[in-house]
């Protein structure tokens, strides 16, 4: 069986290719037609959603995993057409093809579909109310996948990071090595979730005998602020020998760090439904952090 992975060069996409290695025949796509290691792969341009059907007809996958997305949250405010093409229209095209051909589809969404005004972890059935273009485009993508009528597994996740790609952890390690002190937002709360965990859970969910379809929250367990995450990153990095010392981390408010797109202040997702339905234990977020730091240390 062919597993088609859209977005093979992203954080989750790269981890999916690792997790799926040796499990099935895997075909990856990127916009450039090349993977991060320089090898060739299929080309899929999500700014041209109508072209995706031709690729699907040719590959004829037995499972489709959509890990491609427009993730530039701030730039999306100035590029709404590109964000909606990649995050809403393209998933809809893929989902309709999958529904017609009886192929299960995995699609990833985000905590940004909520307005961040909650005080308890968001359940899957709570009303969505995105604050900006990015969140709205991802919400519309979810709706398009559901409307197609095929078997789908929509996984909402949050605060994704890995040892590769552009993410908060890598930014903190770079900036922390350059400065003695830095300022990090402390009034946005969520759950750091490693791309490796997302990939591993996805593979287990696809292998589950229940043939389930629906929406689940896929994050690590627990919660922290960006400030708390930064402090944990530095502590682990020093312990692992990646950094010589921990820089001073000043806690600031979101108002002191304005961005073009408003971020949800509360992004904690309730992941109990996923753990119950797929008989999976989602570990504390600190476990993923330790693994990623260890991977970076091993790669030095």
CSV table of C-alpha atoms in Angstrom, one decimal:
chain,number,residue,atom,x,y,z
A,1,UNK,CA,0.0,0.0,0.0
A,2,UNK,CA,1.2,3.5,-0.9
A,3,UNK,CA,1.1,6.2,1.8
A,4,UNK,CA,1.3,9.6,0.2
A,5,UNK,CA,2.7,12.3,2.5
A,6,UNK,CA,2.1,15.9,1.4
A,7,UNK,CA,4.6,18.3,3.0
A,8,UNK,CA,7.6,16.0,3.3
A,9,UNK,CA,10.0,18.8,4.1
A,10,UNK,CA,8.1,20.3,7.0
A,11,UNK,CA,8.7,19.5,10.7
A,12,UNK,CA,5.9,17.0,10.9
A,13,UNK,CA,6.5,15.7,7.4
A,14,UNK,CA,10.1,14.9,8.0
A,15,UNK,CA,9.2,13.0,11.2
A,16,UNK,CA,6.4,11.1,9.4
A,17,UNK,CA,8.9,9.9,6.8
A,18,UNK,CA,11.0,8.6,9.7
A,19,UNK,CA,8.1,7.0,11.5
A,20,UNK,CA,6.8,5.4,8.3
A,21,UNK,CA,10.1,4.1,7.2
A,22,UNK,CA,9.9,0.3,6.6
A,23,UNK,CA,6.1,0.3,7.4
A,24,UNK,CA,4.7,0.8,3.9
A,25,UNK,CA,5.7,2.2,0.6
A,26,UNK,CA,5.9,6.0,1.2
A,27,UNK,CA,5.7,8.7,-1.5
A,28,UNK,CA,6.6,12.2,-0.3
A,29,UNK,CA,5.8,15.5,-1.9
A,30,UNK,CA,7.2,19.0,-1.5
A,31,UNK,CA,6.6,22.2,-3.4
A,32,UNK,CA,10.2,22.1,-4.9
A,33,UNK,CA,10.2,18.4,-5.6
A,34,UNK,CA,13.2,17.9,-3.3
A,35,UNK,CA,13.5,16.7,0.2
A,36,UNK,CA,15.8,18.3,2.9
A,37,UNK,CA,18.5,15.6,2.3
A,38,UNK,CA,18.6,16.7,-1.4
A,39,UNK,CA,16.9,13.6,-2.8
A,40,UNK,CA,14.1,14.0,-5.3
A,41,UNK,CA,10.4,13.5,-4.5
A,42,UNK,CA,7.0,14.3,-6.0
A,43,UNK,CA,6.1,18.0,-6.6
A,44,UNK,CA,2.9,19.4,-5.1
A,45,UNK,CA,2.2,23.1,-5.1
A,46,UNK,CA,-0.6,23.9,-2.7
A,47,UNK,CA,-1.0,27.4,-4.2
A,48,UNK,CA,-2.4,25.6,-7.2
A,49,UNK,CA,-5.0,23.2,-5.5
A,50,UNK,CA,-6.7,22.2,-8.8
A,51,UNK,CA,-3.4,20.5,-9.9
A,52,UNK,CA,-3.4,18.0,-6.9
A,53,UNK,CA,-6.0,15.7,-8.4
A,54,UNK,CA,-3.7,14.8,-11.3
A,55,UNK,CA,-1.0,13.8,-8.8
A,56,UNK,CA,-3.4,11.7,-6.8
A,57,UNK,CA,-4.8,10.0,-9.9
A,58,UNK,CA,-1.2,9.0,-10.9
A,59,UNK,CA,0.0,7.9,-7.5
A,60,UNK,CA,-3.2,6.1,-6.4
A,61,UNK,CA,-2.3,6.1,-2.7
A,62,UNK,CA,-4.0,3.8,-0.1
A,63,UNK,CA,-3.6,6.4,2.6
A,64,UNK,CA,-3.1,10.2,2.3
A,65,UNK,CA,-1.4,12.3,5.1
A,66,UNK,CA,-1.6,16.0,4.6
A,67,UNK,CA,1.3,17.6,6.5
A,68,UNK,CA,1.6,20.6,4.2
A,69,UNK,CA,0.3,24.0,5.2
A,70,UNK,CA,0.8,27.7,5.0
A,71,UNK,CA,2.2,28.4,8.5
A,72,UNK,CA,3.5,32.0,8.3
A,73,UNK,CA,0.9,33.3,10.9
A,74,UNK,CA,1.9,37.0,10.6
A,75,UNK,CA,2.4,37.0,6.8
A,76,UNK,CA,-1.0,35.4,6.3
A,77,UNK,CA,-2.6,38.7,7.3
A,78,UNK,CA,-1.1,40.2,4.1
A,79,UNK,CA,-1.4,37.1,2.0
A,80,UNK,CA,-4.9,35.7,2.7
A,81,UNK,CA,-5.4,34.2,-0.7
A,82,UNK,CA,-2.2,32.1,-0.4
A,83,UNK,CA,-3.2,31.0,3.1
A,84,UNK,CA,-6.7,29.9,2.1
A,85,UNK,CA,-5.4,28.2,-1.0
A,86,UNK,CA,-3.0,26.0,1.0
A,87,UNK,CA,-4.9,25.6,4.2
A,88,UNK,CA,-8.5,25.3,3.0
A,89,UNK,CA,-8.9,24.8,-0.7
A,90,UNK,CA,-6.1,22.2,-1.2
A,91,UNK,CA,-7.2,20.0,1.7
A,92,UNK,CA,-10.7,20.1,0.3
A,93,UNK,CA,-9.5,18.9,-3.1
A,94,UNK,CA,-7.5,16.1,-1.5
A,95,UNK,CA,-10.4,15.1,0.8
A,96,UNK,CA,-12.9,14.9,-2.1
A,97,UNK,CA,-10.5,12.7,-4.1
A,98,UNK,CA,-10.0,10.5,-1.0
A,99,UNK,CA,-13.8,10.2,-0.4
A,100,UNK,CA,-14.5,9.2,-4.0
A,101,UNK,CA,-11.8,6.5,-3.9
A,102,UNK,CA,-12.4,5.2,-0.3
A,103,UNK,CA,-9.0,6.4,0.9
A,104,UNK,CA,-8.5,7.5,4.5
A,105,UNK,CA,-7.0,11.0,5.0
A,106,UNK,CA,-5.1,12.4,7.8
A,107,UNK,CA,-5.1,16.2,8.1
A,108,UNK,CA,-3.4,18.4,10.7
A,109,UNK,CA,-5.0,21.5,12.2
A,110,UNK,CA,-4.2,23.9,15.0
A,111,UNK,CA,-5.0,25.5,18.3
A,112,UNK,CA,-5.5,28.8,16.3
A,113,UNK,CA,-9.0,27.7,15.4
A,114,UNK,CA,-10.0,28.8,19.0
A,115,UNK,CA,-10.1,32.4,20.2
A,116,UNK,CA,-7.8,31.7,23.3
A,117,UNK,CA,-10.3,33.1,25.7
A,118,UNK,CA,-10.9,29.8,27.5
A,119,UNK,CA,-9.7,28.8,31.0
A,120,UNK,CA,-10.0,25.0,30.7
A,121,UNK,CA,-8.5,22.8,28.0
A,122,UNK,CA,-10.5,23.0,24.8
A,123,UNK,CA,-12.5,19.9,23.8
A,124,UNK,CA,-12.9,18.9,20.2
A,125,UNK,CA,-16.6,19.8,20.2
A,126,UNK,CA,-16.3,23.4,21.5
A,127,UNK,CA,-17.1,26.3,19.1
A,128,UNK,CA,-14.3,27.6,17.0
A,129,UNK,CA,-13.6,31.3,16.7
A,130,UNK,CA,-10.2,32.0,15.1
A,131,UNK,CA,-8.6,35.4,15.6
A,132,UNK,CA,-6.9,35.9,12.3
A,133,UNK,CA,-6.4,34.7,8.7
A,134,UNK,CA,-4.2,31.7,9.6
A,135,UNK,CA,-6.6,30.3,12.1
A,136,UNK,CA,-9.6,31.0,9.9
A,137,UNK,CA,-8.0,29.3,6.9
A,138,UNK,CA,-7.2,26.2,9.0
A,139,UNK,CA,-10.7,26.1,10.4
A,140,UNK,CA,-12.1,26.2,6.8
A,141,UNK,CA,-9.7,23.4,5.9
A,142,UNK,CA,-11.1,21.3,8.7
A,143,UNK,CA,-14.6,22.0,7.4
A,144,UNK,CA,-13.7,21.1,3.8
A,145,UNK,CA,-12.2,17.8,4.9
A,146,UNK,CA,-15.3,16.9,6.9
A,147,UNK,CA,-17.7,18.0,4.1
A,148,UNK,CA,-16.0,15.7,1.6
A,149,UNK,CA,-17.7,12.8,3.4
A,150,UNK,CA,-14.8,10.3,3.4
A,151,UNK,CA,-13.0,8.7,6.3
A,152,UNK,CA,-10.8,11.4,7.9
A,153,UNK,CA,-8.6,11.9,10.9
A,154,UNK,CA,-8.2,15.5,11.8
A,155,UNK,CA,-5.5,16.1,14.4
A,156,UNK,CA,-5.4,19.6,16.0
A,157,UNK,CA,-2.0,20.2,17.5
A,158,UNK,CA,-0.1,23.2,18.9
A,159,UNK,CA,3.3,24.7,19.6
A,160,UNK,CA,5.1,22.3,17.3
A,161,UNK,CA,8.9,22.0,17.3
A,162,UNK,CA,11.7,19.7,16.2
A,163,UNK,CA,15.4,19.4,16.0
A,164,UNK,CA,15.1,20.7,12.4
A,165,UNK,CA,13.1,23.5,10.7
A,166,UNK,CA,12.1,26.9,11.9
A,167,UNK,CA,10.6,26.8,15.4
A,168,UNK,CA,10.7,28.4,18.9
A,169,UNK,CA,13.1,25.9,20.3
A,170,UNK,CA,15.7,26.4,17.6
A,171,UNK,CA,15.3,30.2,17.8
A,172,UNK,CA,15.8,30.2,21.6
A,173,UNK,CA,18.9,28.1,21.3
A,174,UNK,CA,20.4,30.5,18.7
A,175,UNK,CA,19.4,33.7,20.5
A,176,UNK,CA,20.3,32.3,23.9
A,177,UNK,CA,23.8,31.5,22.7
A,178,UNK,CA,24.2,35.1,21.4
A,179,UNK,CA,22.8,37.1,24.4
A,180,UNK,CA,23.1,37.1,28.1
A,181,UNK,CA,19.5,38.1,28.5
A,182,UNK,CA,16.3,38.0,26.5
A,183,UNK,CA,12.5,38.7,26.9
A,184,UNK,CA,9.8,36.1,26.3
A,185,UNK,CA,6.1,36.3,26.4
A,186,UNK,CA,4.6,34.8,29.6
A,187,UNK,CA,0.9,35.3,29.2
A,188,UNK,CA,0.3,32.9,26.3
A,189,UNK,CA,-0.3,29.3,27.6
A,190,UNK,CA,-0.1,26.1,25.6
A,191,UNK,CA,1.5,22.7,25.3
A,192,UNK,CA,4.9,22.3,23.4
A,193,UNK,CA,4.5,19.3,21.2
A,194,UNK,CA,7.3,17.6,19.3
A,195,UNK,CA,6.8,16.8,15.7
A,196,UNK,CA,8.1,13.3,16.4
A,197,UNK,CA,5.3,12.7,18.9
A,198,UNK,CA,2.7,13.8,16.3
A,199,UNK,CA,4.2,11.5,13.7
A,200,UNK,CA,4.4,8.5,16.0
A,201,UNK,CA,0.8,9.0,17.2
A,202,UNK,CA,-0.4,9.4,13.6
A,203,UNK,CA,1.1,6.0,12.6
A,204,UNK,CA,-0.4,4.3,15.6
A,205,UNK,CA,-3.8,5.8,14.9
A,206,UNK,CA,-3.7,4.6,11.3
A,207,UNK,CA,-2.9,1.1,12.5
A,208,UNK,CA,-5.8,1.1,15.0
A,209,UNK,CA,-8.3,-1.6,14.0
A,210,UNK,CA,-11.3,0.6,14.7
A,211,UNK,CA,-11.3,2.5,11.4
A,212,UNK,CA,-12.3,5.7,13.3
A,213,UNK,CA,-13.1,9.0,11.6
A,214,UNK,CA,-13.3,12.4,13.3
A,215,UNK,CA,-11.4,15.2,15.0
A,216,UNK,CA,-8.9,14.7,17.9
A,217,UNK,CA,-6.6,17.0,19.8
A,218,UNK,CA,-3.0,15.7,19.5
A,219,UNK,CA,-0.6,17.4,21.9
A,220,UNK,CA,1.7,16.3,24.6
A,221,UNK,CA,0.3,16.5,28.1
A,222,UNK,CA,0.6,19.4,30.5
A,223,UNK,CA,0.9,23.1,29.8
A,224,UNK,CA,3.3,26.1,30.2
A,225,UNK,CA,3.9,29.6,28.8
A,226,UNK,CA,6.4,30.5,26.1
A,227,UNK,CA,8.5,32.0,29.0
A,228,UNK,CA,8.3,28.7,30.8
A,229,UNK,CA,9.2,26.7,27.7
A,230,UNK,CA,12.2,29.0,27.1
A,231,UNK,CA,13.5,28.4,30.6
A,232,UNK,CA,13.1,24.6,30.2
A,233,UNK,CA,14.9,24.7,26.8
A,234,UNK,CA,17.9,26.5,28.3
A,235,UNK,CA,18.0,24.3,31.4
A,236,UNK,CA,18.0,21.1,29.2
A,237,UNK,CA,20.5,22.6,26.8
A,238,UNK,CA,23.0,23.4,29.5
A,239,UNK,CA,22.5,19.9,31.1
A,240,UNK,CA,23.2,18.3,27.7
A,241,UNK,CA,26.2,20.5,27.0
A,242,UNK,CA,24.7,22.4,24.2
A,243,UNK,CA,25.1,25.7,26.0
A,244,UNK,CA,27.6,26.9,28.5
A,245,UNK,CA,25.2,28.9,30.7
A,246,UNK,CA,21.5,29.8,31.0
A,247,UNK,CA,20.7,33.3,29.9
A,248,UNK,CA,18.5,35.5,32.0
A,249,UNK,CA,14.9,35.2,30.6
A,250,UNK,CA,12.6,38.2,31.4
A,251,UNK,CA,8.9,37.5,31.4
A,252,UNK,CA,6.9,40.0,29.4
A,253,UNK,CA,3.3,40.5,28.2
A,254,UNK,CA,1.9,40.0,24.7
A,255,UNK,CA,1.3,43.7,24.6
A,256,UNK,CA,5.0,44.3,25.0
A,257,UNK,CA,5.7,42.1,22.0
A,258,UNK,CA,3.2,43.1,19.3
A,259,UNK,CA,2.7,41.1,16.2
A,260,UNK,CA,0.7,41.6,13.0
A,261,UNK,CA,-1.5,38.6,13.9
A,262,UNK,CA,-3.1,38.2,17.3
A,263,UNK,CA,-2.2,35.0,19.1
A,264,UNK,CA,-4.6,33.0,21.3
A,265,UNK,CA,-3.6,33.6,24.9
A,266,UNK,CA,-5.0,30.2,26.0
A,267,UNK,CA,-4.1,27.3,23.7
A,268,UNK,CA,-4.3,24.2,25.9
A,269,UNK,CA,-6.2,21.4,24.1
A,270,UNK,CA,-7.9,18.6,25.9
A,271,UNK,CA,-6.3,15.4,24.5
A,272,UNK,CA,-8.3,12.8,26.6
A,273,UNK,CA,-10.5,11.8,23.6
A,274,UNK,CA,-7.5,10.8,21.5
A,275,UNK,CA,-5.9,8.8,24.4
A,276,UNK,CA,-9.2,7.0,25.0
A,277,UNK,CA,-10.1,6.3,21.4
A,278,UNK,CA,-6.7,5.0,20.2
A,279,UNK,CA,-5.5,3.6,23.5
A,280,UNK,CA,-2.5,5.9,23.5
A,281,UNK,CA,-0.8,7.6,26.4
A,282,UNK,CA,0.4,11.1,25.5
A,283,UNK,CA,3.5,11.9,27.6
A,284,UNK,CA,4.3,15.2,29.4
A,285,UNK,CA,5.7,17.9,27.1
A,286,UNK,CA,9.0,17.8,29.0
A,287,UNK,CA,9.7,14.3,27.7
A,288,UNK,CA,9.6,15.5,24.1
A,289,UNK,CA,11.9,18.4,24.9
A,290,UNK,CA,14.5,16.1,26.4
A,291,UNK,CA,14.4,13.9,23.3
A,292,UNK,CA,14.8,16.8,20.9
A,293,UNK,CA,17.7,18.3,22.9
A,294,UNK,CA,19.4,14.9,23.0
A,295,UNK,CA,19.0,14.6,19.2
A,296,UNK,CA,20.6,18.0,18.8
A,297,UNK,CA,23.4,17.0,21.1
A,298,UNK,CA,24.0,13.7,19.2
A,299,UNK,CA,24.1,15.7,15.9
A,300,UNK,CA,26.9,18.0,17.0
